[in-house]
JSON list of C-alpha atoms in Angstrom, two decimals:
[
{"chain": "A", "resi": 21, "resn": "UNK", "atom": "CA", "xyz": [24.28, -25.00, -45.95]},
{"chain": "A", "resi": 22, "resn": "UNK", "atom": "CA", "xyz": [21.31, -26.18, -48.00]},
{"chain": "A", "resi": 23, "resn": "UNK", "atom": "CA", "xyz": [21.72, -29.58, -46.68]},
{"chain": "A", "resi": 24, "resn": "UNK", "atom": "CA", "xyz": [21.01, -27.68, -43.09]},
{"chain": "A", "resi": 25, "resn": "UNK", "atom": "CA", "xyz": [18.11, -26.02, -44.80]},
{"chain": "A", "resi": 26, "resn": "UNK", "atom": "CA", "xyz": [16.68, -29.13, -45.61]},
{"chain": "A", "resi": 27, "resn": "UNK", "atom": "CA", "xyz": [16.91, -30.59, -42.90]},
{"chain": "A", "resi": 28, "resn": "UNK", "atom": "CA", "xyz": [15.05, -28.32, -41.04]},
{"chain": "A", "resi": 29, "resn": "UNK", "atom": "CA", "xyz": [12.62, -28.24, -43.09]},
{"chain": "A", "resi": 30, "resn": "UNK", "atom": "CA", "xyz": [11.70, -32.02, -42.28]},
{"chain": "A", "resi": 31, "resn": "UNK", "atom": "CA", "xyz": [12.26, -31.66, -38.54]},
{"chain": "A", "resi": 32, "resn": "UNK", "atom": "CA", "xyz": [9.29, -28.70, -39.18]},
{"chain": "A", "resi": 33, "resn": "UNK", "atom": "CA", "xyz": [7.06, -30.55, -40.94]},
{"chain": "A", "resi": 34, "resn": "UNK", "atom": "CA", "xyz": [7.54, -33.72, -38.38]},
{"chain": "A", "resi": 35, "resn": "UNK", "atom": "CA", "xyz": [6.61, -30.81, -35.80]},
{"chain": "A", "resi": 36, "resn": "UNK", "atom": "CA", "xyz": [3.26, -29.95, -37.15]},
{"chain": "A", "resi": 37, "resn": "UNK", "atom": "CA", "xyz": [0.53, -31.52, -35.02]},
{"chain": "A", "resi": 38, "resn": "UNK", "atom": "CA", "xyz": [-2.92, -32.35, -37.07]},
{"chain": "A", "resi": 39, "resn": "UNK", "atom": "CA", "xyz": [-6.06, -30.41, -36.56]},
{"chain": "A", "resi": 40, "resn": "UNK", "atom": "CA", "xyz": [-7.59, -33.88, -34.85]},
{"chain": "A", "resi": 41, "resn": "UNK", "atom": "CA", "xyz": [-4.80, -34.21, -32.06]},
{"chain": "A", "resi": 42, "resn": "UNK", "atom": "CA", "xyz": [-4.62, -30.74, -31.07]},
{"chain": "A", "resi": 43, "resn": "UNK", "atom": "CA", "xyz": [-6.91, -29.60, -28.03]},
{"chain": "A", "resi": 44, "resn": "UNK", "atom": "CA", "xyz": [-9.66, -27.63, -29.74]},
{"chain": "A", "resi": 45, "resn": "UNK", "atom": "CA", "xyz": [-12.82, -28.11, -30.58]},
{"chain": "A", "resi": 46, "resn": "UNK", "atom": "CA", "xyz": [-13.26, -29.16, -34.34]},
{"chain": "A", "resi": 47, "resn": "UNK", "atom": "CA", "xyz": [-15.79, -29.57, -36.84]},
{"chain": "A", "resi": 48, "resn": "UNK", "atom": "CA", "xyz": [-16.37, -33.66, -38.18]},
{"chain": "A", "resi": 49, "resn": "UNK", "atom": "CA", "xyz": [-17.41, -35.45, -41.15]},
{"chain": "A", "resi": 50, "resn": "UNK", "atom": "CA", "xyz": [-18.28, -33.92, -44.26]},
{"chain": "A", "resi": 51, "resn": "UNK", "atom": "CA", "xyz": [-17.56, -30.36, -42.53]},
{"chain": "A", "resi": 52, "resn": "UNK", "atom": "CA", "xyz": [-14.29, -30.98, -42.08]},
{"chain": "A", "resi": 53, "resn": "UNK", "atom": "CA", "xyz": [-13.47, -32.33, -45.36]},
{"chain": "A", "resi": 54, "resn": "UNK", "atom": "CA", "xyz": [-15.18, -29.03, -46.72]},
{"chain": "A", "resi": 55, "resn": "UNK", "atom": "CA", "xyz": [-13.05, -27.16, -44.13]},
{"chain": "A", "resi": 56, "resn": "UNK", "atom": "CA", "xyz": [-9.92, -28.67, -45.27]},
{"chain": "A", "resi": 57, "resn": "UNK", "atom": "CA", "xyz": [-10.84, -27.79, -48.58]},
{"chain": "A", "resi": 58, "resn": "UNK", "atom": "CA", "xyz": [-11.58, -24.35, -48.12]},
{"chain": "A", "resi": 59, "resn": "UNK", "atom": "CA", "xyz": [-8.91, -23.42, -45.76]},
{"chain": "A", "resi": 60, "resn": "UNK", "atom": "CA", "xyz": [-5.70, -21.82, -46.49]},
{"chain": "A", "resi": 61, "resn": "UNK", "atom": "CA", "xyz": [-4.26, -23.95, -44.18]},
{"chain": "A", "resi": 62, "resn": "UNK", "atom": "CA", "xyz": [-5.76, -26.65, -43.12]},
{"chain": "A", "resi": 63, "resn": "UNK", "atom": "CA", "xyz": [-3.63, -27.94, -40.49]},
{"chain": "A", "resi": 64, "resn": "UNK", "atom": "CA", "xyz": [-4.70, -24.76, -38.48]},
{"chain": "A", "resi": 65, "resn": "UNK", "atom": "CA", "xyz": [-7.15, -25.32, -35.78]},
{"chain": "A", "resi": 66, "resn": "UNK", "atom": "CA", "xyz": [-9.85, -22.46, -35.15]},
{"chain": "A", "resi": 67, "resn": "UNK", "atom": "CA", "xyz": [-8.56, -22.23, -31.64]},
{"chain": "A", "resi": 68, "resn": "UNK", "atom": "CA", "xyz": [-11.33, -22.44, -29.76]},
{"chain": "A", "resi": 69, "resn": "UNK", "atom": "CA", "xyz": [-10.47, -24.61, -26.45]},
{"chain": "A", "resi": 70, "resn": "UNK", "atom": "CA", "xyz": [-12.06, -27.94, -25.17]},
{"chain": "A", "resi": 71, "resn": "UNK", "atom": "CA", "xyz": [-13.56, -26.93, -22.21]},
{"chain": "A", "resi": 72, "resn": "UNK", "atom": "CA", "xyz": [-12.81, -30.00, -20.18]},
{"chain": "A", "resi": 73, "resn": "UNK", "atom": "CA", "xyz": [-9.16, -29.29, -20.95]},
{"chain": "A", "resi": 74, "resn": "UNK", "atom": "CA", "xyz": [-9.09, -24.97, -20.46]},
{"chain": "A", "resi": 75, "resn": "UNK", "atom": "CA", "xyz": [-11.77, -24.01, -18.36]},
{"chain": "A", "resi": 76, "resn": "UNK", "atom": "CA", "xyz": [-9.92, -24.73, -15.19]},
{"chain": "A", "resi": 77, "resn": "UNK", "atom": "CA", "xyz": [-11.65, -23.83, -12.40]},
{"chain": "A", "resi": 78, "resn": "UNK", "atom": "CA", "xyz": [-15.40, -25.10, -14.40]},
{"chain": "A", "resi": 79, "resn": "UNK", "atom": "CA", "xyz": [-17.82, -22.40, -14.39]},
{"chain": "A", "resi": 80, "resn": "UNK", "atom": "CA", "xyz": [-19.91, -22.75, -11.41]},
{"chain": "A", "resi": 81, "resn": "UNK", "atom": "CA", "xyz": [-17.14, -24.52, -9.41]},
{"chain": "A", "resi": 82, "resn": "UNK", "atom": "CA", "xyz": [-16.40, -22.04, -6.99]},
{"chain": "A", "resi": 83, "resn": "UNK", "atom": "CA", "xyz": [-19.10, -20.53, -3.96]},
{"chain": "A", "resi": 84, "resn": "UNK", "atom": "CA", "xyz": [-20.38, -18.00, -5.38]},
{"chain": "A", "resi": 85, "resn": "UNK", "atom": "CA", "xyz": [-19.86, -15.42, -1.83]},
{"chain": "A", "resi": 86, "resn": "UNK", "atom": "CA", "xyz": [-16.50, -16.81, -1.90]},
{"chain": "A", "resi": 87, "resn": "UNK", "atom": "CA", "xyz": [-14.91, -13.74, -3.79]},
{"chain": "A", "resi": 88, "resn": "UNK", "atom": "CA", "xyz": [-14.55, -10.63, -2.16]},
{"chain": "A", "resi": 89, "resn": "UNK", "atom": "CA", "xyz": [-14.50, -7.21, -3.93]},
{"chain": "A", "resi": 90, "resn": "UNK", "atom": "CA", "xyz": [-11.59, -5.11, -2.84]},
{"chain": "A", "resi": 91, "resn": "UNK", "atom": "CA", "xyz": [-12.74, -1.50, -1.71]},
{"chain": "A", "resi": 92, "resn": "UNK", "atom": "CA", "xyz": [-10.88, 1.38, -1.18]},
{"chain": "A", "resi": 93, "resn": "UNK", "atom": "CA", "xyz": [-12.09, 3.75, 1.77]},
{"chain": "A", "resi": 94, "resn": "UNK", "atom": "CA", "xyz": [-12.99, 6.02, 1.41]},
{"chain": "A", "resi": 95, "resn": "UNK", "atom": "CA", "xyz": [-13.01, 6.33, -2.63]},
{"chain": "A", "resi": 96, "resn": "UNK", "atom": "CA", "xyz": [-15.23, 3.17, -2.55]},
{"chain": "A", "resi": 97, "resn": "UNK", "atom": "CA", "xyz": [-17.91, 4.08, -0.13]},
{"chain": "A", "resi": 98, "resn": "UNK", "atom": "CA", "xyz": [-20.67, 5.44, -2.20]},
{"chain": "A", "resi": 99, "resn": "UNK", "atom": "CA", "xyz": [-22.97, 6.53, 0.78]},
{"chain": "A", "resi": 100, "resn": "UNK", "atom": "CA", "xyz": [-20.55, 9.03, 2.80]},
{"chain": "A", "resi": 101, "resn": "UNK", "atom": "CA", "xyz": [-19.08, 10.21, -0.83]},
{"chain": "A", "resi": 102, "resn": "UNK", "atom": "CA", "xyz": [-20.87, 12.00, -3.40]},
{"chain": "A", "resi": 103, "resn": "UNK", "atom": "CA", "xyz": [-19.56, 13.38, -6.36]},
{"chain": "A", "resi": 104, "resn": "UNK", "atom": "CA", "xyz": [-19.58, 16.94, -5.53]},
{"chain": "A", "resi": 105, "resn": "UNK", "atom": "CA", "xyz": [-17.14, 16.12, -2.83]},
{"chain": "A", "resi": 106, "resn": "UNK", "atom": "CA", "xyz": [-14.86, 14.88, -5.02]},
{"chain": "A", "resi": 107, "resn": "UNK", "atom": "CA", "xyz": [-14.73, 16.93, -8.16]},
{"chain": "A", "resi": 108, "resn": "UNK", "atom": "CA", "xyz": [-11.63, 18.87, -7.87]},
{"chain": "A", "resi": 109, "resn": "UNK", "atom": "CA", "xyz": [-12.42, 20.88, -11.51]},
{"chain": "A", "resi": 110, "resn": "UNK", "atom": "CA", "xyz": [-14.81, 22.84, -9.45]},
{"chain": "A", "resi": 111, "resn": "UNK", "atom": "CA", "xyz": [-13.63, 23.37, -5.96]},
{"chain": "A", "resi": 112, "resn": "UNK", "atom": "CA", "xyz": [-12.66, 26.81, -5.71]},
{"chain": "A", "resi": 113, "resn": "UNK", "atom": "CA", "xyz": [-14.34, 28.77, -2.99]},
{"chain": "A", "resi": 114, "resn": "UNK", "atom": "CA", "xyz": [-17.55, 29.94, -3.38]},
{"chain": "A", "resi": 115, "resn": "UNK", "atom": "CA", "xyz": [-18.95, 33.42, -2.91]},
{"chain": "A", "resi": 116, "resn": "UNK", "atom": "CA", "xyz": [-21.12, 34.97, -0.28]},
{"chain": "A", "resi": 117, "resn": "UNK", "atom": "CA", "xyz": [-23.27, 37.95, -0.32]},
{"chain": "A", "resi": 118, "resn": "UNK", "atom": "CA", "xyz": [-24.63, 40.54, 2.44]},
{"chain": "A", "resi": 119, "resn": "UNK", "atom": "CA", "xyz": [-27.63, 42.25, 0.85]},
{"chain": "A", "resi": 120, "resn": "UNK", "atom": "CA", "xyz": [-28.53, 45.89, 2.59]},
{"chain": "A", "resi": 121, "resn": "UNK", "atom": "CA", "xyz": [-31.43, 43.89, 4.87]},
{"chain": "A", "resi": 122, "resn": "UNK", "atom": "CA", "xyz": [-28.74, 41.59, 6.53]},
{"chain": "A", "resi": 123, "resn": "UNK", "atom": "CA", "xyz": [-26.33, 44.28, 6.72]},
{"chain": "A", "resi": 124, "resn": "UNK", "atom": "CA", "xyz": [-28.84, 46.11, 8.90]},
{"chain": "A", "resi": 125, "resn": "UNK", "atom": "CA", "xyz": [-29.25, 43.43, 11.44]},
{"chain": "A", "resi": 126, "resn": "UNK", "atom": "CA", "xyz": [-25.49, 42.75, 11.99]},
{"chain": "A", "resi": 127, "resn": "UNK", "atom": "CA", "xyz": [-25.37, 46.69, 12.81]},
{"chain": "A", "resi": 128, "resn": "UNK", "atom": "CA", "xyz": [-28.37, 46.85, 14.58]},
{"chain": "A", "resi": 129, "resn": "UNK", "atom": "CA", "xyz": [-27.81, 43.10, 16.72]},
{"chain": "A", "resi": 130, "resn": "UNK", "atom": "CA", "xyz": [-24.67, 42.28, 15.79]},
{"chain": "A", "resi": 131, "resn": "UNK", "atom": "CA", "xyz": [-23.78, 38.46, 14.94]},
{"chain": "A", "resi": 132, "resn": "UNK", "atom": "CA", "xyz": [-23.84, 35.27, 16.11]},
{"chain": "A", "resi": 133, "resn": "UNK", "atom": "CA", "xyz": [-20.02, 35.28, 17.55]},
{"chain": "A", "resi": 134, "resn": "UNK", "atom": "CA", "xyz": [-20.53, 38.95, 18.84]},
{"chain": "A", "resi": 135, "resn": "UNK", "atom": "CA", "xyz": [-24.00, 39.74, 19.32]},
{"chain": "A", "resi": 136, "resn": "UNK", "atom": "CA", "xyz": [-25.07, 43.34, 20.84]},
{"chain": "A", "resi": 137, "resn": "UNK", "atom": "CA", "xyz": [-27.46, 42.55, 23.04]},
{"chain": "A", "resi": 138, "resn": "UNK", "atom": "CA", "xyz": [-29.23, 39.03, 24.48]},
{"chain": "A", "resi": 139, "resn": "UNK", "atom": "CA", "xyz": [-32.26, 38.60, 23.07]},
{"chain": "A", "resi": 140, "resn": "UNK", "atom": "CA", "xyz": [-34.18, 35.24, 24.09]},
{"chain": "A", "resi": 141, "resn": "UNK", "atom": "CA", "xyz": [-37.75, 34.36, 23.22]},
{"chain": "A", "resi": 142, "resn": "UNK", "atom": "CA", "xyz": [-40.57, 36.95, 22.35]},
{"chain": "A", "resi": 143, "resn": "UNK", "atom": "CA", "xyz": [-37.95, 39.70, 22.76]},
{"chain": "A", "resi": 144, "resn": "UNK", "atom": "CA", "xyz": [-35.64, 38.04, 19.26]},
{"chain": "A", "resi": 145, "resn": "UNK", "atom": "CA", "xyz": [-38.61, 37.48, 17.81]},
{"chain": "A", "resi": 146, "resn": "UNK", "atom": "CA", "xyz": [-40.12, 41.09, 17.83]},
{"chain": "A", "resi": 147, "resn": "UNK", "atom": "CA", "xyz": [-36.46, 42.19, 16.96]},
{"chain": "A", "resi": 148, "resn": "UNK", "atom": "CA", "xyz": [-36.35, 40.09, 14.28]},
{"chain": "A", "resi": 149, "resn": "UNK", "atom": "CA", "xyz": [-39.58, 41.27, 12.70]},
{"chain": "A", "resi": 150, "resn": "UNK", "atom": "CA", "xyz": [-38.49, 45.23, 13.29]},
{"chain": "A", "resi": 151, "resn": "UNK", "atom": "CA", "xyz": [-35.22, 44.42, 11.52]},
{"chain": "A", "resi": 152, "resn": "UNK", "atom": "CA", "xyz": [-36.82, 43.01, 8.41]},
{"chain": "A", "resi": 153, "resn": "UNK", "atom": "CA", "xyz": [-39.48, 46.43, 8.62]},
{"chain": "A", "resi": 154, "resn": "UNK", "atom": "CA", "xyz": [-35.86, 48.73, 9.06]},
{"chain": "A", "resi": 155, "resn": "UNK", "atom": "CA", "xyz": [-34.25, 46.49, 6.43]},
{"chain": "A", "resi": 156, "resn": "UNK", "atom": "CA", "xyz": [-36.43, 46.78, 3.67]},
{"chain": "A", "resi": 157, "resn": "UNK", "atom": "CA", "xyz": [-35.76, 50.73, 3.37]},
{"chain": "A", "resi": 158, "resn": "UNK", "atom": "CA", "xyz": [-32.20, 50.47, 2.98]},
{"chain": "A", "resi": 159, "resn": "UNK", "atom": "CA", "xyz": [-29.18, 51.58, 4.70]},
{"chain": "A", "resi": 160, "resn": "UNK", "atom": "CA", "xyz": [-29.30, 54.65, 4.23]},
{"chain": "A", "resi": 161, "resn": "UNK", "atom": "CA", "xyz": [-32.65, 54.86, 5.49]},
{"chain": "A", "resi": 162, "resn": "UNK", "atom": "CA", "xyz": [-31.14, 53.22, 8.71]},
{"chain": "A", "resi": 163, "resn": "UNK", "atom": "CA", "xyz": [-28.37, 55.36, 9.12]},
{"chain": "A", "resi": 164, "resn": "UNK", "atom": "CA", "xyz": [-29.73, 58.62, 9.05]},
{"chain": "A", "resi": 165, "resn": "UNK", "atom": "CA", "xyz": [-32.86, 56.96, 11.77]},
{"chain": "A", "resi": 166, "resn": "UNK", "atom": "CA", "xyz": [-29.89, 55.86, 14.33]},
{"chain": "A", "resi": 167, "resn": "UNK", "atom": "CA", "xyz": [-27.44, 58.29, 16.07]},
{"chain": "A", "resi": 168, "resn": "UNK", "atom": "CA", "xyz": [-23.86, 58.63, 14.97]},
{"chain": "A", "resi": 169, "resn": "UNK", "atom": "CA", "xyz": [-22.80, 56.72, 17.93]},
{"chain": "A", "resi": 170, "resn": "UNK", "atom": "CA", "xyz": [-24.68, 53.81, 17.47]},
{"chain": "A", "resi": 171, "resn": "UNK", "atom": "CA", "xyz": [-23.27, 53.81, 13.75]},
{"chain": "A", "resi": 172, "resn": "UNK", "atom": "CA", "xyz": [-19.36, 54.27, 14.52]},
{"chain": "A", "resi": 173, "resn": "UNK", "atom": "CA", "xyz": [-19.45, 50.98, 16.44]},
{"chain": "A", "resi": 174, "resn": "UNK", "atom": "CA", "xyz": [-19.24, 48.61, 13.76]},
{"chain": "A", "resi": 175, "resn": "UNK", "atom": "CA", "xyz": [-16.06, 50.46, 12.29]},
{"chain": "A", "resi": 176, "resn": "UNK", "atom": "CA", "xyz": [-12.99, 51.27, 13.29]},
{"chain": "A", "resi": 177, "resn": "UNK", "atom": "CA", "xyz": [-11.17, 54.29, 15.29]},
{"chain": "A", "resi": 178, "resn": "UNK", "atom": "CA", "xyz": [-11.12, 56.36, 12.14]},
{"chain": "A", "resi": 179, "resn": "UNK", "atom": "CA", "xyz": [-14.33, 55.53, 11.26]},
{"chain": "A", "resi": 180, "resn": "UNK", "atom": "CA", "xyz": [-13.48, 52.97, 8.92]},
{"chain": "A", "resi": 181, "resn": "UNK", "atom": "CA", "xyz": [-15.34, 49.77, 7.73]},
{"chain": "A", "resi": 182, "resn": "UNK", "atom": "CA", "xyz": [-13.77, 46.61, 8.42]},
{"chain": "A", "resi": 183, "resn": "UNK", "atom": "CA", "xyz": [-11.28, 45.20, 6.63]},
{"chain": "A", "resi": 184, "resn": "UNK", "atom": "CA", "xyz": [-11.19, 41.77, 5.05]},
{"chain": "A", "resi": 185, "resn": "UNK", "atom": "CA", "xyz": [-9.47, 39.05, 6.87]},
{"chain": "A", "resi": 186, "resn": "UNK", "atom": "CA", "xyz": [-5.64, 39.25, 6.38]},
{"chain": "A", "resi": 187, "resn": "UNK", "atom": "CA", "xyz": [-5.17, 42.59, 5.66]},
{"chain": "A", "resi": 188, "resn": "UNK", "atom": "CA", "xyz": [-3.92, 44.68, 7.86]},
{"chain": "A", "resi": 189, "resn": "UNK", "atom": "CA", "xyz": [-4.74, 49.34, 7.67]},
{"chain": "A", "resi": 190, "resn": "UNK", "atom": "CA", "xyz": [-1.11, 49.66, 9.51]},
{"chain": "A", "resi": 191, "resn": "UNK", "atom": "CA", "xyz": [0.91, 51.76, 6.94]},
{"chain": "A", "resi": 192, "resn": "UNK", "atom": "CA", "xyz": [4.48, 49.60, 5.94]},
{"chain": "A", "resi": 193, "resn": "UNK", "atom": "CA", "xyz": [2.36, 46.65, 7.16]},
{"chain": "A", "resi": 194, "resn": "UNK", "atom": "CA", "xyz": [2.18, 45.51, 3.80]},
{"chain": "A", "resi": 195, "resn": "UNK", "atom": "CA", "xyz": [0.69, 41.66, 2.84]},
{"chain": "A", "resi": 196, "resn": "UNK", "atom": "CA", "xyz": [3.59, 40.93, 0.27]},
{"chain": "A", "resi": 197, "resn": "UNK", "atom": "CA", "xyz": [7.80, 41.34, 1.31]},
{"chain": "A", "resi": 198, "resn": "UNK", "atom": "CA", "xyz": [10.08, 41.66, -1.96]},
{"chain": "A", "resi": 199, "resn": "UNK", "atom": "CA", "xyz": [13.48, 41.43, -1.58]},
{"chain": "A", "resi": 200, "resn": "UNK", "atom": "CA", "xyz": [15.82, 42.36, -3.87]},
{"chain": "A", "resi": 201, "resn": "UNK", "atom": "CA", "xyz": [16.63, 39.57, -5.73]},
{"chain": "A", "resi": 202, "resn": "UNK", "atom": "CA", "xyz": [12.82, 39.24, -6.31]},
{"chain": "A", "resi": 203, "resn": "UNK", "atom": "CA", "xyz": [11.86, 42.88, -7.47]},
{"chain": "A", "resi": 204, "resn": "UNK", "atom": "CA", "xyz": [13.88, 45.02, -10.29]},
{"chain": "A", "resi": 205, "resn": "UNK", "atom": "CA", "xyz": [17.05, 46.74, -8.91]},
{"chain": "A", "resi": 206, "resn": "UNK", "atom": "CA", "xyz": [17.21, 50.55, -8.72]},
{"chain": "A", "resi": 207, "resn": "UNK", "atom": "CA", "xyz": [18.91, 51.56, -11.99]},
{"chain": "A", "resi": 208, "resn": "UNK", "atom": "CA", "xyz": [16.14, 49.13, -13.75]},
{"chain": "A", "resi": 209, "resn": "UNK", "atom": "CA", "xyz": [13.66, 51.49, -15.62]},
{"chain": "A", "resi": 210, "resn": "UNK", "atom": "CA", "xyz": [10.55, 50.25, -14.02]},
{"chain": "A", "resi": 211, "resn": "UNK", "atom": "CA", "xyz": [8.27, 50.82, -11.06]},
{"chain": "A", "resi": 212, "resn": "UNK", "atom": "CA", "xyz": [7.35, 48.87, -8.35]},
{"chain": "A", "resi": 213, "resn": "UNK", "atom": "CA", "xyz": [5.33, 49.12, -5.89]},
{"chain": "A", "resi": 214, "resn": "UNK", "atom": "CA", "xyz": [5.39, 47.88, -1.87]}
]
């Protein structure tokens, strides 16, 4: 076994290739006898590569247009993407508010998809200023000016305001369906309610 041993130790030191055969660039003369010196081991190189030997293709060998950046579309394209498009962290809906002023107008003219009445040219535009005039006092102010009549309009049969979209005033009508596998059973000790 130690015959084995030695043996491969000789085959290993036949192996090692000298610092001035391998393929990297070294340092000569007096340097390298310093080097040799000084090193730990001096039959490592500092492996830093020839660079008629490693730099394959040579710097400045290829067209310089040749290479084409991949882009993804429409990730990539910075013009039709801005950030605020993309930022998922903050893309919950956003709120909107009727102040008394606008709520005056869409009673008084209605809106865009349902108006009340056709107003084109000078006519909108002298409606428009006596809605701003009516708005700036308030609601109230406008509700007890106008008839009843006028007012009941904008709400419902029972003189109800609108309600928000998806909901429904119908009584059982009711936005969420439990079953019973879903909601407590009747001899649990807690309430739910439809």
């Amino acid at each position: 076994m130690s015959s084995n041993a030695a043996v491969n130790g000789v085959k290993t030191a036949c192996r090692v290739i000298p610092v001035h055969k391998k393929y990297t660039l070294q340092s000569s003369g007096i340097w390298e006898r310093i080097r040799s010196l000084l090193a730990i081991s001096p039959a490592r190189s500092n492996g830093v590569p020839l660079n008629a030997q490693f730099r394959n293709p040579t710097p400045g060998s290829n067209e310089p247009f040749s290479f084409i950046d991949p882009v993804t579309i429409p990730a990539g394209d910075i013009a039709d993407n801005p950030y605020w498009k993309r930022d998922s962290r903050r893309s919950y809906p956003q709120l909107s508010f009727v102040n008394q002023q606008d709520m005056v107008g869409l009673l008084k003219l209605g809106s865009r998809t349902s108006p009340k009445k056709e107003l084109i040219g000078e006519a909108g535009s002298k409606a428009i200023v006596e809605i701003q005039k009516d708005g700036e006092a308030g609601l109230a102010a406008y509700f007890n000016k106008e008839e009843t009549a006028v007012n009941l309009e904008a709400f419902s049969d029972d003189g109800l305001p609108p309600l928000p979209s998806g909901a429904s005033s119908k009584k059982g009508d009711g936005k969420y369906q439990l079953t019973e596998e879903n909601s407590y059973p009747e001899s649990y000790p807690c309430r739910t309610f439809h």
